[in-house]
């Protein structure tokens, strides 16, 4: 079985500052890793995914994540955030069963 | 391409009443999921269908929750009788056997 731990429940950040959201996973098999974003009163939108290959993955809206197998981590980063990045961010892991297991989420609040 | 459609978006019911949510997945997607997202938590898988068959319903509280996907296309999730702790967002998602799972906007349930 797979599981995900998001290490930060809330991350306040000033506009144009960088942000990093931490995610650690555990799995006994090969994994596929995802970051989803949820804006207020909306569903989940895929930001990026790691399937194989390059460990640095670029996604939408300027986000990127780095897969680190030795540290079982998949941290999400953005070099400069905007007010519109205020949202809930979820890290998720999927095994060969096509089922996603989500972390508890990280609330990002961007302030001017 | 149309996304995953869900209705109703919002529902308020009294405890012990019943409620039903409907989902229409992306055309051609054989796999359909229902997730429950309680406020402040990550989504939790309730049930997974492959066409009209159940793949996994181990997390579905079967004493009060039921779900069906009769013709292998749209699906209905029912709660009867509802409890206060069922207040959550119910997310439907679909997948075509690839690596990305697509989510609908969710159905917000408040049980009072």
CSV table of N, CA and C in Angstrom, one decimal, chain B residues 42-109:
chain,number,residue,atom,x,y,z
B,42,UNK,N,-7.5,15.3,3.3
B,42,UNK,CA,-7.3,14.9,1.9
B,42,UNK,C,-8.5,14.0,1.5
B,43,UNK,N,-8.7,13.9,0.2
B,43,UNK,CA,-9.8,13.0,-0.3
B,43,UNK,C,-9.5,11.6,0.0
B,44,UNK,N,-10.5,10.8,0.4
B,44,UNK,CA,-10.4,9.4,0.7
B,44,UNK,C,-11.3,8.6,-0.3
B,45,UNK,N,-10.7,7.6,-0.9
B,45,UNK,CA,-11.4,6.8,-1.8
B,45,UNK,C,-12.6,6.0,-1.2
B,46,UNK,N,-13.8,6.2,-1.7
B,46,UNK,CA,-14.9,5.4,-1.2
B,46,UNK,C,-15.1,4.1,-2.1
B,47,UNK,N,-15.1,4.3,-3.4
B,47,UNK,CA,-15.4,3.2,-4.3
B,47,UNK,C,-14.8,3.4,-5.6
B,48,UNK,N,-14.3,2.3,-6.3
B,48,UNK,CA,-13.8,2.4,-7.6
B,48,UNK,C,-14.5,1.4,-8.5
B,49,UNK,N,-14.9,1.9,-9.7
B,49,UNK,CA,-15.6,1.0,-10.7
B,49,UNK,C,-14.7,0.9,-11.9
B,50,UNK,N,-14.8,-0.3,-12.5
B,50,UNK,CA,-14.2,-0.5,-13.8
B,50,UNK,C,-15.3,-1.0,-14.7
B,51,UNK,N,-15.7,-0.1,-15.6
B,51,UNK,CA,-16.9,-0.3,-16.4
B,51,UNK,C,-18.1,-0.3,-15.4
B,52,UNK,N,-18.9,-1.4,-15.3
B,52,UNK,CA,-20.0,-1.4,-14.4
B,52,UNK,C,-19.7,-2.3,-13.2
B,53,UNK,N,-18.5,-2.8,-13.1
B,53,UNK,CA,-18.1,-3.6,-12.0
B,53,UNK,C,-17.3,-2.9,-10.9
B,54,UNK,N,-17.5,-3.3,-9.6
B,54,UNK,CA,-16.8,-2.7,-8.5
B,54,UNK,C,-15.4,-3.3,-8.4
B,55,UNK,N,-14.4,-2.5,-8.4
B,55,UNK,CA,-13.0,-2.9,-8.2
B,55,UNK,C,-12.6,-2.9,-6.7
B,56,UNK,N,-13.1,-1.8,-6.0
B,56,UNK,CA,-12.7,-1.7,-4.6
B,56,UNK,C,-13.8,-0.9,-3.9
B,57,UNK,N,-14.4,-1.4,-2.9
B,57,UNK,CA,-15.4,-0.6,-2.1
B,57,UNK,C,-15.0,-0.9,-0.6
B,58,UNK,N,-13.8,-1.1,-0.3
B,58,UNK,CA,-13.4,-1.5,1.0
B,58,UNK,C,-13.6,-0.3,2.0
B,59,UNK,N,-13.6,0.9,1.6
B,59,UNK,CA,-13.7,2.1,2.4
B,59,UNK,C,-15.1,2.6,2.4
B,60,UNK,N,-16.1,2.0,1.7
B,60,UNK,CA,-17.4,2.5,1.7
B,60,UNK,C,-18.2,2.0,2.9
B,61,UNK,N,-18.8,2.9,3.6
B,61,UNK,CA,-19.6,2.5,4.8
B,61,UNK,C,-21.0,1.9,4.3
B,62,UNK,N,-21.0,0.6,4.1
B,62,UNK,CA,-22.1,-0.1,3.4
B,62,UNK,C,-23.4,-0.1,4.1
B,63,UNK,N,-23.3,0.2,5.4
B,63,UNK,CA,-24.6,0.3,6.1
B,63,UNK,C,-25.4,1.5,5.7
B,64,UNK,N,-24.8,2.5,5.2
B,64,UNK,CA,-25.5,3.7,4.8
B,64,UNK,C,-25.2,4.3,3.4
B,65,UNK,N,-24.1,3.9,2.9
B,65,UNK,CA,-23.7,4.3,1.6
B,65,UNK,C,-23.9,3.2,0.5
B,66,UNK,N,-24.3,3.6,-0.7
B,66,UNK,CA,-24.4,2.7,-1.8
B,66,UNK,C,-24.1,3.5,-3.1
B,67,UNK,N,-23.5,2.7,-4.0
B,67,UNK,CA,-23.2,3.3,-5.3
B,67,UNK,C,-23.4,2.3,-6.4
B,68,UNK,N,-23.8,2.9,-7.6
B,68,UNK,CA,-24.0,2.0,-8.7
B,68,UNK,C,-23.6,2.7,-10.0
B,69,UNK,N,-23.3,1.9,-11.0
B,69,UNK,CA,-22.8,2.3,-12.3
B,69,UNK,C,-23.4,1.3,-13.3
B,70,UNK,N,-24.7,1.4,-13.4
B,70,UNK,CA,-25.4,0.3,-14.1
B,70,UNK,C,-25.0,0.1,-15.6
B,71,UNK,N,-24.8,1.1,-16.3
B,71,UNK,CA,-24.5,0.9,-17.8
B,71,UNK,C,-23.0,1.2,-18.1
B,72,UNK,N,-22.2,1.3,-17.0
B,72,UNK,CA,-20.8,1.5,-17.2
B,72,UNK,C,-20.5,2.9,-17.7
B,73,UNK,N,-21.4,3.8,-17.5
B,73,UNK,CA,-21.1,5.2,-17.9
B,73,UNK,C,-21.3,6.1,-16.6
B,74,UNK,N,-22.5,6.7,-16.4
B,74,UNK,CA,-22.7,7.5,-15.3
B,74,UNK,C,-22.9,6.7,-14.0
B,75,UNK,N,-22.8,7.4,-12.9
B,75,UNK,CA,-22.9,6.7,-11.6
B,75,UNK,C,-23.7,7.5,-10.6
B,76,UNK,N,-24.2,6.9,-9.6
B,76,UNK,CA,-25.0,7.5,-8.5
B,76,UNK,C,-24.4,7.0,-7.2
B,77,UNK,N,-24.2,8.0,-6.3
B,77,UNK,CA,-23.8,7.7,-4.9
B,77,UNK,C,-24.9,8.1,-4.0
B,78,UNK,N,-25.4,7.2,-3.1
B,78,UNK,CA,-26.5,7.5,-2.2
B,78,UNK,C,-26.1,7.3,-0.8
B,79,UNK,N,-26.6,8.2,0.0
B,79,UNK,CA,-26.4,8.1,1.5
B,79,UNK,C,-27.8,8.0,2.2
B,80,UNK,N,-28.0,7.0,2.9
B,80,UNK,CA,-29.3,6.8,3.6
B,80,UNK,C,-29.2,5.9,4.8
B,81,UNK,N,-29.4,6.3,6.0
B,81,UNK,CA,-29.7,7.7,6.4
B,81,UNK,C,-28.4,8.5,6.7
B,82,UNK,N,-28.5,9.8,6.4
B,82,UNK,CA,-27.3,10.6,6.6
B,82,UNK,C,-27.0,10.9,8.1
B,83,UNK,N,-25.7,11.0,8.4
B,83,UNK,CA,-25.3,11.4,9.7
B,83,UNK,C,-24.5,12.7,9.6
B,84,UNK,N,-24.4,13.4,10.8
B,84,UNK,CA,-23.7,14.7,10.8
B,84,UNK,C,-22.3,14.5,10.2
B,85,UNK,N,-21.6,13.4,10.5
B,85,UNK,CA,-20.2,13.2,10.1
B,85,UNK,C,-20.1,13.0,8.6
B,86,UNK,N,-21.2,12.9,7.9
B,86,UNK,CA,-21.2,12.7,6.4
B,86,UNK,C,-21.0,14.0,5.7
B,87,UNK,N,-21.1,15.1,6.4
B,87,UNK,CA,-20.8,16.4,5.8
B,87,UNK,C,-19.4,16.5,5.2
B,88,UNK,N,-19.4,16.7,3.9
B,88,UNK,CA,-18.1,16.6,3.2
B,88,UNK,C,-18.4,17.0,1.7
B,89,UNK,N,-17.3,17.0,1.0
B,89,UNK,CA,-17.4,17.2,-0.5
B,89,UNK,C,-17.2,15.8,-1.1
B,90,UNK,N,-18.1,15.4,-2.0
B,90,UNK,CA,-18.0,14.1,-2.6
B,90,UNK,C,-17.5,14.4,-4.1
B,91,UNK,N,-16.4,13.8,-4.3
B,91,UNK,CA,-15.7,14.1,-5.6
B,91,UNK,C,-15.8,12.8,-6.5
B,92,UNK,N,-16.2,13.0,-7.7
B,92,UNK,CA,-16.2,12.0,-8.7
B,92,UNK,C,-15.0,12.2,-9.6
B,93,UNK,N,-14.4,11.1,-10.0
B,93,UNK,CA,-13.2,11.2,-10.9
B,93,UNK,C,-13.3,10.1,-11.9
B,94,UNK,N,-12.5,10.2,-13.0
B,94,UNK,CA,-12.5,9.2,-14.0
B,94,UNK,C,-11.1,9.0,-14.6
B,95,UNK,N,-10.9,7.9,-15.2
B,95,UNK,CA,-9.6,7.6,-15.8
B,95,UNK,C,-9.8,6.6,-16.9
B,96,UNK,N,-8.9,6.8,-18.0
B,96,UNK,CA,-9.0,5.9,-19.1
B,96,UNK,C,-8.0,4.8,-19.2
B,97,UNK,N,-7.4,4.5,-18.0
B,97,UNK,CA,-6.3,3.5,-18.0
B,97,UNK,C,-5.0,4.2,-18.1
B,98,UNK,N,-4.9,5.5,-18.2
B,98,UNK,CA,-3.7,6.2,-18.3
B,98,UNK,C,-3.2,6.6,-16.9
B,99,UNK,N,-2.3,7.6,-16.9
B,99,UNK,CA,-1.7,8.0,-15.7
B,99,UNK,C,-2.4,9.2,-15.0
B,100,UNK,N,-3.4,9.8,-15.6
B,100,UNK,CA,-4.0,11.0,-15.0
B,100,UNK,C,-5.4,10.7,-14.7
B,101,UNK,N,-5.8,11.0,-13.4
B,101,UNK,CA,-7.2,10.9,-13.0
B,101,UNK,C,-7.8,12.3,-13.0
B,102,UNK,N,-8.9,12.4,-13.6
B,102,UNK,CA,-9.6,13.7,-13.7
B,102,UNK,C,-10.7,13.8,-12.7
B,103,UNK,N,-10.8,15.0,-12.1
B,103,UNK,CA,-11.8,15.2,-11.0
B,103,UNK,C,-12.9,16.1,-11.5
B,104,UNK,N,-14.1,15.9,-11.0
B,104,UNK,CA,-15.2,16.9,-11.2
B,104,UNK,C,-15.1,18.0,-10.1
B,105,UNK,N,-16.1,18.9,-10.2
B,105,UNK,CA,-16.1,20.0,-9.3
B,105,UNK,C,-16.5,19.7,-7.9
B,106,UNK,N,-17.1,18.5,-7.7
B,106,UNK,CA,-17.5,18.1,-6.4
B,106,UNK,C,-18.9,18.4,-6.0
B,107,UNK,N,-19.5,17.6,-5.1
B,107,UNK,CA,-20.8,17.9,-4.6
B,107,UNK,C,-20.7,18.2,-3.1
B,108,UNK,N,-21.0,19.4,-2.6
B,108,UNK,CA,-20.9,19.8,-1.2
B,108,UNK,C,-22.1,19.4,-0.4
B,109,UNK,N,-21.9,18.5,0.6
B,109,UNK,CA,-23.0,18.1,1.4
B,109,UNK,C,-22.9,18.6,2.8
